[in-house]
Short mmCIF file of the C-alpha atoms (twelve columns), coordinates in Angstrom:
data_MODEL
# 
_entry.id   MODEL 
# 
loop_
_atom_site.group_PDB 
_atom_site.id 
_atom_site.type_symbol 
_atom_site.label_atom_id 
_atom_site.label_alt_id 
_atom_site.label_comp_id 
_atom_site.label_asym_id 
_atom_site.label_seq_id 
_atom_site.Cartn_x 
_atom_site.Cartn_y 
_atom_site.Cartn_z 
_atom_site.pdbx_PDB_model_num 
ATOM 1   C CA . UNK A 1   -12.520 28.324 42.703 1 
ATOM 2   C CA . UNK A 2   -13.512 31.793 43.256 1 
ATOM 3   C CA . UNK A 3   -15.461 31.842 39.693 1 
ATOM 4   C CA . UNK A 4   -17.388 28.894 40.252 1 
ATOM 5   C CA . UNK A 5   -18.654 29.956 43.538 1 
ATOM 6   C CA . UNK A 6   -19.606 33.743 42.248 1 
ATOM 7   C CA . UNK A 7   -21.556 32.275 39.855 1 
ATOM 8   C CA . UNK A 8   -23.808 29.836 41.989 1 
ATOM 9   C CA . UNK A 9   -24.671 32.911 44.072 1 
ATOM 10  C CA . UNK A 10  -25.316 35.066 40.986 1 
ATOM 11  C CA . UNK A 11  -29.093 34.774 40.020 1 
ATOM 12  C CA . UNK A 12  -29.016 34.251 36.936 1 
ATOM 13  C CA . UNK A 13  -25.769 32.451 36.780 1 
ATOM 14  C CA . UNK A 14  -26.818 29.629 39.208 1 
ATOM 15  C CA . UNK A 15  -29.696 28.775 35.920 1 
ATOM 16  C CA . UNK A 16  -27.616 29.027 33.687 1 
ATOM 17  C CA . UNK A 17  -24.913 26.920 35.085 1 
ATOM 18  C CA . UNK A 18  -27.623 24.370 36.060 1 
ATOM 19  C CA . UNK A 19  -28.519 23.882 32.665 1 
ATOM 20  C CA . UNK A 20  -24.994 23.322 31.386 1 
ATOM 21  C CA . UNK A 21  -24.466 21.303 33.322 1 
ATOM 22  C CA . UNK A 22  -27.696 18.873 32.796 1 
ATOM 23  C CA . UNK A 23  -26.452 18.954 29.427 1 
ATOM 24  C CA . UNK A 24  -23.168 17.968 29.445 1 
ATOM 25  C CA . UNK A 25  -24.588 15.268 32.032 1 
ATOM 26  C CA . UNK A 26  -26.894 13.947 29.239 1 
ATOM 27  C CA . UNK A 27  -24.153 14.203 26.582 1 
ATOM 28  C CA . UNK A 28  -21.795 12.074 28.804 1 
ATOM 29  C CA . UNK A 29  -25.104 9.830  29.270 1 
ATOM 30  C CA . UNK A 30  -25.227 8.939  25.373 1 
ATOM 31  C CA . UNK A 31  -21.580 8.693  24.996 1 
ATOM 32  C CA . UNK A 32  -21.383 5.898  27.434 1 
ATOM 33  C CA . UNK A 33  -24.337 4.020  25.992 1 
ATOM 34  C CA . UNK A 34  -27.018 5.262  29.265 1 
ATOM 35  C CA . UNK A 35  -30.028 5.813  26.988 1 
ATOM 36  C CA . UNK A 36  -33.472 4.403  27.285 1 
ATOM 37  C CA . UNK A 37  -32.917 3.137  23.921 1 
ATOM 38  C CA . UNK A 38  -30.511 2.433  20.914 1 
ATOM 39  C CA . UNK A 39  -30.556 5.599  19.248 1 
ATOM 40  C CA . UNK A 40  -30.295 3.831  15.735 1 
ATOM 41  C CA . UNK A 41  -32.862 1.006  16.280 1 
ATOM 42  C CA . UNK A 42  -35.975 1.028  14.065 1 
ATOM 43  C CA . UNK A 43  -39.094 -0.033 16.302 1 
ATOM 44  C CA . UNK A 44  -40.809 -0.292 12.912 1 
ATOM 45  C CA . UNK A 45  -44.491 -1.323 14.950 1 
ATOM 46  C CA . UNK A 46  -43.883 1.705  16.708 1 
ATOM 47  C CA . UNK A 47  -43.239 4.328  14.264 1 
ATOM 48  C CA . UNK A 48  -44.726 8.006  15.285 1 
ATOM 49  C CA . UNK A 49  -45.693 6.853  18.775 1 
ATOM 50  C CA . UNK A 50  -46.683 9.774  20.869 1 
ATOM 51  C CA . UNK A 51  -44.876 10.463 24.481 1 
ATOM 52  C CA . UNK A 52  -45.178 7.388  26.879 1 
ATOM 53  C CA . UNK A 53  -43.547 6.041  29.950 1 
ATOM 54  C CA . UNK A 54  -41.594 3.404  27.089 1 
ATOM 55  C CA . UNK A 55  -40.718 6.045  25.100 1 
ATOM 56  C CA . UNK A 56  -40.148 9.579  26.757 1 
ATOM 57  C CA . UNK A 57  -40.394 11.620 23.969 1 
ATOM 58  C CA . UNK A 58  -42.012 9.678  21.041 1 
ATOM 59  C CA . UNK A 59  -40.588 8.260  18.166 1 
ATOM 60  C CA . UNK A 60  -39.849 9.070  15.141 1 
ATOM 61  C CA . UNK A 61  -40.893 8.255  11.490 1 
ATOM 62  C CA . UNK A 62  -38.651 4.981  12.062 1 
ATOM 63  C CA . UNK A 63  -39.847 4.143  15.272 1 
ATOM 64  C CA . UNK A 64  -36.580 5.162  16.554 1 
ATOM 65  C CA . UNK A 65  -36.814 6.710  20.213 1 
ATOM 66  C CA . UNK A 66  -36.497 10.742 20.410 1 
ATOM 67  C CA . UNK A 67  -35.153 10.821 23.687 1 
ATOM 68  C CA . UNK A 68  -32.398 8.673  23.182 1 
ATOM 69  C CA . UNK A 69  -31.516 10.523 19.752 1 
ATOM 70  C CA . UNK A 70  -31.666 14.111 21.850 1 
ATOM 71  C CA . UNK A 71  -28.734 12.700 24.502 1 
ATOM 72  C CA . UNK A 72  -26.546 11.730 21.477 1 
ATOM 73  C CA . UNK A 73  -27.551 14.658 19.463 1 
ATOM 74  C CA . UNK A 74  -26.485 17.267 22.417 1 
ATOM 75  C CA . UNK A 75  -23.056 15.611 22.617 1 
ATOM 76  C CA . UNK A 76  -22.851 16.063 18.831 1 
ATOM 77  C CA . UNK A 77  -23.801 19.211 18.964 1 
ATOM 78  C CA . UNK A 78  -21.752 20.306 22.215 1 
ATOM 79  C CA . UNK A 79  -18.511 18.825 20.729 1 
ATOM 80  C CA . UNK A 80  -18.986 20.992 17.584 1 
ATOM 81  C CA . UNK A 81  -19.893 24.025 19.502 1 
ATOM 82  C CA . UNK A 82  -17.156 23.323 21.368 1 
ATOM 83  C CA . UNK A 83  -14.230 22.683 19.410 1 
ATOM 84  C CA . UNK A 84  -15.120 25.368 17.047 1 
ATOM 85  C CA . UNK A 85  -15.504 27.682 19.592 1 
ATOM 86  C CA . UNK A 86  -12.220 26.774 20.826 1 
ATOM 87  C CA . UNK A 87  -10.044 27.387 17.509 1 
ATOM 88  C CA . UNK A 88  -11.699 30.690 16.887 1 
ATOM 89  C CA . UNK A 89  -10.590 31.510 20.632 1 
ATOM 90  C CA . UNK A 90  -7.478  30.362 19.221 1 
ATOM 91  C CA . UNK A 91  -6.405  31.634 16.278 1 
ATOM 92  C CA . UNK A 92  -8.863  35.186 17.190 1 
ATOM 93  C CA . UNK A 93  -6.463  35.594 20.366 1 
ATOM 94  C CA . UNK A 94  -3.523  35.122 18.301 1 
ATOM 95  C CA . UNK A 95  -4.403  37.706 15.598 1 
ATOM 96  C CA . UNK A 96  -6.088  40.249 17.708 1 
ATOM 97  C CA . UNK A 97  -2.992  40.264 19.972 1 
ATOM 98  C CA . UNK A 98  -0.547  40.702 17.455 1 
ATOM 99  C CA . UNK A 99  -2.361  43.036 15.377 1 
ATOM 100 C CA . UNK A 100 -2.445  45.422 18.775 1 
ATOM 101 C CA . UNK A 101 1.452   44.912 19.627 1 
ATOM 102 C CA . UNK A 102 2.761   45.625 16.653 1 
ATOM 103 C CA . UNK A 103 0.403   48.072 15.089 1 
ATOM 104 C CA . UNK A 104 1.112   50.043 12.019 1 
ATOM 105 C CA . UNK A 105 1.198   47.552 8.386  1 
ATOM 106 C CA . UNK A 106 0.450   44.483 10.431 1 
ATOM 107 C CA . UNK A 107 -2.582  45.976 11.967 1 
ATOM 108 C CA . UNK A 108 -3.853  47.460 9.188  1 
ATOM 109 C CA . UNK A 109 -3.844  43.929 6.987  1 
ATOM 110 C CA . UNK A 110 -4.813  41.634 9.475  1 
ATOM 111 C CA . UNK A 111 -8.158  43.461 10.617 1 
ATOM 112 C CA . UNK A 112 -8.754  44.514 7.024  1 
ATOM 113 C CA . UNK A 113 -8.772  40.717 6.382  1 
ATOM 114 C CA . UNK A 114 -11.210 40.628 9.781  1 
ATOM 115 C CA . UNK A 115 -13.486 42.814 8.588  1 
ATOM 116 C CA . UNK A 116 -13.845 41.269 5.272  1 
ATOM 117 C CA . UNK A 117 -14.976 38.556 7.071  1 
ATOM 118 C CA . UNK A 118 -17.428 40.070 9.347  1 
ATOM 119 C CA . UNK A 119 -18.930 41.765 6.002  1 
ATOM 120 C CA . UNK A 120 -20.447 38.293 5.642  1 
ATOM 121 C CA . UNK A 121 -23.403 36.840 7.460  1 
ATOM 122 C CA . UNK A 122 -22.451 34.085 9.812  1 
ATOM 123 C CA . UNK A 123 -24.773 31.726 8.665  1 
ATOM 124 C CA . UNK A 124 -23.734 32.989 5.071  1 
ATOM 125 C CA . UNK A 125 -19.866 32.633 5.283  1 
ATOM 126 C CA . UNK A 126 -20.393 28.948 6.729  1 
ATOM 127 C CA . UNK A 127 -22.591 27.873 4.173  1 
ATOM 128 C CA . UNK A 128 -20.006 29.322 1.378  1 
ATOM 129 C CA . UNK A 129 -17.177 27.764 3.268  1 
ATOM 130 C CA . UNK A 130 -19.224 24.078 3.519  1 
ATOM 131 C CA . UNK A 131 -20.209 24.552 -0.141 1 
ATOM 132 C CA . UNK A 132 -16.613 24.415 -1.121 1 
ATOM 133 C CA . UNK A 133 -15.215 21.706 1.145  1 
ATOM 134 C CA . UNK A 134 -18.394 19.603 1.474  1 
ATOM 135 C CA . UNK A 135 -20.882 18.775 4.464  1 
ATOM 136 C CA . UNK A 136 -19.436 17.088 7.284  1 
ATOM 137 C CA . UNK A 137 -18.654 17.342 11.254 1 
ATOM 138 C CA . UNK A 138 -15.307 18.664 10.714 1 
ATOM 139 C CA . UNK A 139 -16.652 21.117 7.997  1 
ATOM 140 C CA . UNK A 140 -18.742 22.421 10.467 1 
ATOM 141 C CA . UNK A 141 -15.922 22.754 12.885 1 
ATOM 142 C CA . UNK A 142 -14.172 24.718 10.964 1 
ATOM 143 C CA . UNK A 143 -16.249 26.826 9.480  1 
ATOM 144 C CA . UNK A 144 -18.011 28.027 12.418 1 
ATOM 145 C CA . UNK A 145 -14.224 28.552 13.894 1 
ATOM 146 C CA . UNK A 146 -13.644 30.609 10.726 1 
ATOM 147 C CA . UNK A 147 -17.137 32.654 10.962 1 
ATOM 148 C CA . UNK A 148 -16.213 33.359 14.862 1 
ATOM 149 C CA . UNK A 149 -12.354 34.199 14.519 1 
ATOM 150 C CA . UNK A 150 -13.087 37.959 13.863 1 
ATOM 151 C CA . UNK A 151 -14.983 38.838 16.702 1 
ATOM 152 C CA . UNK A 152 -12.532 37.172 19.300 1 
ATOM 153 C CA . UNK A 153 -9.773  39.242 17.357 1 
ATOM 154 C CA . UNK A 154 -11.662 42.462 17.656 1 
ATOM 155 C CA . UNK A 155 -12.074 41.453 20.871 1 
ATOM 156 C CA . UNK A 156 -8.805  41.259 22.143 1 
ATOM 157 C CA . UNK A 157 -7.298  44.030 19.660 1 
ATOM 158 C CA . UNK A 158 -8.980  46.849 21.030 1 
ATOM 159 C CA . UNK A 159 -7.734  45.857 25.232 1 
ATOM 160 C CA . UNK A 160 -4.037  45.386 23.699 1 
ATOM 161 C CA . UNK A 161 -3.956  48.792 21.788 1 
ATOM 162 C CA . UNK A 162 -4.689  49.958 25.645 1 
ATOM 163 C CA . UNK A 163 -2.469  47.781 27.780 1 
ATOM 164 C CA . UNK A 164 0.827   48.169 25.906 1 
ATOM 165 C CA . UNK A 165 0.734   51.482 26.827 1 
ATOM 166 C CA . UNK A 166 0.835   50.789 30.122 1 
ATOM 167 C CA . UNK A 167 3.682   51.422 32.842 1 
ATOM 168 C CA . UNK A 168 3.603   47.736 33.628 1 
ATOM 169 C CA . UNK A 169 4.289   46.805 29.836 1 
ATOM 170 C CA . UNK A 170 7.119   49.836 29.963 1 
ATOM 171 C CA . UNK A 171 8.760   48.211 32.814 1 
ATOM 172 C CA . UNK A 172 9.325   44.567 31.780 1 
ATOM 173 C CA . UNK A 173 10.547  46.081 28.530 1 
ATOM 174 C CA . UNK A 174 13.134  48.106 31.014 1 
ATOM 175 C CA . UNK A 175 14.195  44.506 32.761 1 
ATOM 176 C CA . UNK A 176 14.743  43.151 29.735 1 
ATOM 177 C CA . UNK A 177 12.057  41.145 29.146 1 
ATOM 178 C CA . UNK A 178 11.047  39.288 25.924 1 
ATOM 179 C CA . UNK A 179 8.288   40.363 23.521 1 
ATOM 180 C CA . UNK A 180 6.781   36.608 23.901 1 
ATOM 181 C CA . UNK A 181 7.017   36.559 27.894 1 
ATOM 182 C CA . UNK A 182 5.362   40.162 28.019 1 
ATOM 183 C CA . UNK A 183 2.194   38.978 25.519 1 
ATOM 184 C CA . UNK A 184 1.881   36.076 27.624 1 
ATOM 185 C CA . UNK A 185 2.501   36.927 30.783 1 
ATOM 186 C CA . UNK A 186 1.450   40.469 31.505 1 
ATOM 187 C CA . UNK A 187 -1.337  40.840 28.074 1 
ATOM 188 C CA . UNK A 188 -2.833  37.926 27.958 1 
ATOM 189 C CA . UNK A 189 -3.028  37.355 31.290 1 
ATOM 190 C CA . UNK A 190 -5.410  40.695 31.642 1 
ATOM 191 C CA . UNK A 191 -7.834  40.004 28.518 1 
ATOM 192 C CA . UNK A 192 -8.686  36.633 30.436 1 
ATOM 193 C CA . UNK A 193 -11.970 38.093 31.689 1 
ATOM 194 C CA . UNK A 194 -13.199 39.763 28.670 1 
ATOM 195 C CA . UNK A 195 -12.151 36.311 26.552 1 
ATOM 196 C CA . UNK A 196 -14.282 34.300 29.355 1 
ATOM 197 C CA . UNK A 197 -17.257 36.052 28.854 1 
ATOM 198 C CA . UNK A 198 -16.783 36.312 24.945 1 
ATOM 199 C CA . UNK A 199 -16.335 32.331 25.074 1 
ATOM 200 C CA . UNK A 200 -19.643 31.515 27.117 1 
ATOM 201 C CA . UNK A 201 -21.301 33.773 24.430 1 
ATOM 202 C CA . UNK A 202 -19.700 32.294 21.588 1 
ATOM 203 C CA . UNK A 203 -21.059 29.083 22.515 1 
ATOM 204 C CA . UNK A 204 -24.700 29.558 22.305 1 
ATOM 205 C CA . UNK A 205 -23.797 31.354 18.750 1 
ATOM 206 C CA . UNK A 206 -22.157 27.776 17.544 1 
ATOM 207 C CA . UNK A 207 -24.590 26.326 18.269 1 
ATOM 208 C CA . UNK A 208 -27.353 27.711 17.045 1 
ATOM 209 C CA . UNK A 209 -25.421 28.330 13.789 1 
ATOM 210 C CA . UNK A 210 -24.369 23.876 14.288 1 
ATOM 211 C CA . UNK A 211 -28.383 23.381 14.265 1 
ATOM 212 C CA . UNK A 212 -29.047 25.554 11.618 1 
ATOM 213 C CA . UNK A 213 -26.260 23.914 9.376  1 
ATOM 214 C CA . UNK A 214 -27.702 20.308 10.282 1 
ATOM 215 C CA . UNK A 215 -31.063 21.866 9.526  1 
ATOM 216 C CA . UNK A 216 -29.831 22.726 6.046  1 
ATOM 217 C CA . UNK A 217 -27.931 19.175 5.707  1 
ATOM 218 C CA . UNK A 218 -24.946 20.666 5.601  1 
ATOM 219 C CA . UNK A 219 -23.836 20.035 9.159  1 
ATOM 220 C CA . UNK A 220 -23.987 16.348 10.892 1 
ATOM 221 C CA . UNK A 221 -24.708 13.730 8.098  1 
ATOM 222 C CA . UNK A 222 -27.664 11.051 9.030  1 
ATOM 223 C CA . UNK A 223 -28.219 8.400  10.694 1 
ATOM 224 C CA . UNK A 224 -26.010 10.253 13.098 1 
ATOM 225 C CA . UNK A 225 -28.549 12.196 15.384 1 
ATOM 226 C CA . UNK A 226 -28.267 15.872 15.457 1 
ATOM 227 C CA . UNK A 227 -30.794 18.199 17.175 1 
ATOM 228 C CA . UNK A 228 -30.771 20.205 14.087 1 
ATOM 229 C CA . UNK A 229 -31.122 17.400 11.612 1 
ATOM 230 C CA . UNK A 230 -34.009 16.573 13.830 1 
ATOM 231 C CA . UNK A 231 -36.000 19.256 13.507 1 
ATOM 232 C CA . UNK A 232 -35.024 18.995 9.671  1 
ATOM 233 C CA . UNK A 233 -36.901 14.941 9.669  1 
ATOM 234 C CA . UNK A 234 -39.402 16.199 11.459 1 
ATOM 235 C CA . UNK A 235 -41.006 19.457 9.519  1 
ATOM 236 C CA . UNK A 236 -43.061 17.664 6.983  1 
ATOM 237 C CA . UNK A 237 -44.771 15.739 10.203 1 
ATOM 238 C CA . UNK A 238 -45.632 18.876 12.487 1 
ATOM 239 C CA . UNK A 239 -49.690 18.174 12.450 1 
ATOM 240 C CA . UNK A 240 -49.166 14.323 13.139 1 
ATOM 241 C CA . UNK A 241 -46.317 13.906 15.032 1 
ATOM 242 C CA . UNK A 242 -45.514 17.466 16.776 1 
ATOM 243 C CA . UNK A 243 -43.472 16.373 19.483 1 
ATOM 244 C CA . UNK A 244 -40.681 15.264 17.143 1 
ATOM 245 C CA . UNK A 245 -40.023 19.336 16.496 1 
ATOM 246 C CA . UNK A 246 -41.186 20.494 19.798 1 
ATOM 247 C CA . UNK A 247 -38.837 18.675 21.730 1 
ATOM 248 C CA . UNK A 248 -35.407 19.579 19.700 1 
ATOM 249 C CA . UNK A 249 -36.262 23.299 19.491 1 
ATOM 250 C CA . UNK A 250 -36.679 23.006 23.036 1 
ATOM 251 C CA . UNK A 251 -33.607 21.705 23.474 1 
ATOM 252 C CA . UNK A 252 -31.493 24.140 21.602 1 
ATOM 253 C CA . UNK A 253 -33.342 27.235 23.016 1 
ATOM 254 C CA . UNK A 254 -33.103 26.325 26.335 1 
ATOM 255 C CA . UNK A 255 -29.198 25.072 25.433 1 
ATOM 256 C CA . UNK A 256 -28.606 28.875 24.057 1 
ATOM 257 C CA . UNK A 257 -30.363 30.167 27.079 1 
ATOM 258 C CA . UNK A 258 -28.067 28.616 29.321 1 
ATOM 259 C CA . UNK A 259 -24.684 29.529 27.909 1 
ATOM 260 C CA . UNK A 260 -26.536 33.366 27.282 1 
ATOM 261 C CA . UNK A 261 -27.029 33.346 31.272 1 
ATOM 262 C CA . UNK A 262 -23.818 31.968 32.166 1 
ATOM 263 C CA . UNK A 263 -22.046 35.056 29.698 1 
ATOM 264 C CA . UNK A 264 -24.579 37.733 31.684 1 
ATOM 265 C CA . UNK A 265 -23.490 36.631 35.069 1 
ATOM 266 C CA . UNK A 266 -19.515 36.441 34.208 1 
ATOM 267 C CA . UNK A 267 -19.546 39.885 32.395 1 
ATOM 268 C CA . UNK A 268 -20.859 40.917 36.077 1 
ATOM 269 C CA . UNK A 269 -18.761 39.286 37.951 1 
ATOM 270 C CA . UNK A 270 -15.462 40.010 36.439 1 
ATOM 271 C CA . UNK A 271 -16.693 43.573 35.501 1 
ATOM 272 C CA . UNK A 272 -14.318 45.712 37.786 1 
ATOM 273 C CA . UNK A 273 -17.057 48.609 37.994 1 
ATOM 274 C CA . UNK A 274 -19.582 45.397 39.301 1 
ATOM 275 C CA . UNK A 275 -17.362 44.317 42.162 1 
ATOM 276 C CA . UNK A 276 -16.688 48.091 43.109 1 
ATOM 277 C CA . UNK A 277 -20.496 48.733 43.435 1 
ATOM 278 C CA . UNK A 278 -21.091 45.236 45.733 1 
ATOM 279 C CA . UNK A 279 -18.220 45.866 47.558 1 
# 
């Protein structure tokens, strides 16, 4: 694909990509069972050990082995990010579009109903949402979906206000065509590149906001590893054991920093105004 190749020659995209993709390799690691260690064995005469070539990374208060509890932890983490990500893509799409092509009363009450939720805090509106339904993995799902709906409707609002104004949009309403086959086929087809970039963006917000839910307790429930959670176990041991914090922050920074790369170098590749200047 034309994408994929763009964005190993782009700089910063080719870093970003890279680390992606180490993590998705690790995830897929843990989900098959390829870890140094069981992630929920207690090596009780090894509790707190510091970084060796038996264990990576340490382990914990437990004597449970870090390393193995970050590869399960990222595919926890990624599958949240993920999914949630996914339904606010969803459902933002959905409202965005229709609040643009039909204007008027419908416009006015869905984005009022946006905007009351972007009055909130993300990290705010999820914890109010959680509070109500309870602490769990699919809380978490969808209450990061309902903190990120708003901005993927605002999103693709603004873009459809624009395009049905177009002579394209007047002449497949001239040949007759449906209102369904012209949102899909000639709208939605044209906020693809804006929605890609918004996605790869979204992503490191989900899961920063995932972490700071399981930080809380509110997101992935022990003895289920969670890089959040982790960090959570570990605060009241950061002068003896440092490296079980050290090693989970580093691992959602540099997981943020990734999917923030990846968003810069698609928002200049599929910027029009980008390609005109290269070209």
């Amino acid at each position: 694909m034309r994408i994929v190749r763009d964005i190993a020659a782009h700089p910063t995209g080719r870093v970003g990509a890279a680390i992606i993709l180490l993590y998705l390799l690790l995830a897929l690691c843990g989900a098959l069972g390829l870890t140094p260690h069981d992630p929920l064995q207690q090596f009780r005469i090894d509790r707190l050990q510091a970084p060796s070539a038996t264990y990576w990374m340490g382990t914990d208060l437990f004597g449970r082995d870090t390393a193995s509890r970050l590869m399960i932890g990222i595919g926890h983490s990624f599958i949240i990010a993920f999914a949630s990500v996914g339904l606010a893509t969803l459902f933002g799409t959905l409202i965005g579009l229709l609040a643009g092509w039909w204007g008027g009363l419908a416009d006015g009450l869905f984005m009022r109903a946006m905007d009351v939720l972007l009055a909130f805090p993300a990290i705010l509106l999820a914890l109010l949402i959680i509070a109500v339904t309870g602490p769990g993995t699919f809380t978490s799902i969808a209450a990061i979906a309902i903190v990120y709906t708003p901005i993927f409707a605002r999103v693709v609002r603004g873009p459809t206000l624009s395009l049905k104004r177009r002579d394209f949009v007047d002449a497949a309403r001239t040949f007759g065509s449906s209102q369904r086959y012209i949102l899909s086929r000639h709208l939605l087809l044209n906020l693809v590149a804006p929605l890609t970039v918004q996605v790869t963006l979204a992503l490191a917000w989900a899961l920063l906001t995932e972490a700071g839910l399981s930080f809380l307790g509110l997101g992935t429930q022990p003895p289920a590893p969670s890089l959040g959670l982790m960090m959570s176990e570990a605060r009241n041991l950061m002068q003896q054991a440092p490296w079980l914090l050290v090693f989970p922050g580093l691992t959602i920074m540099l997981g943020i920093l990734g999917f923030n790369l990846c968003g810069d170098a698609l928002r200049d590749i599929l910027d029009p105004r980008t390609q005109r200047r290269t070209a």
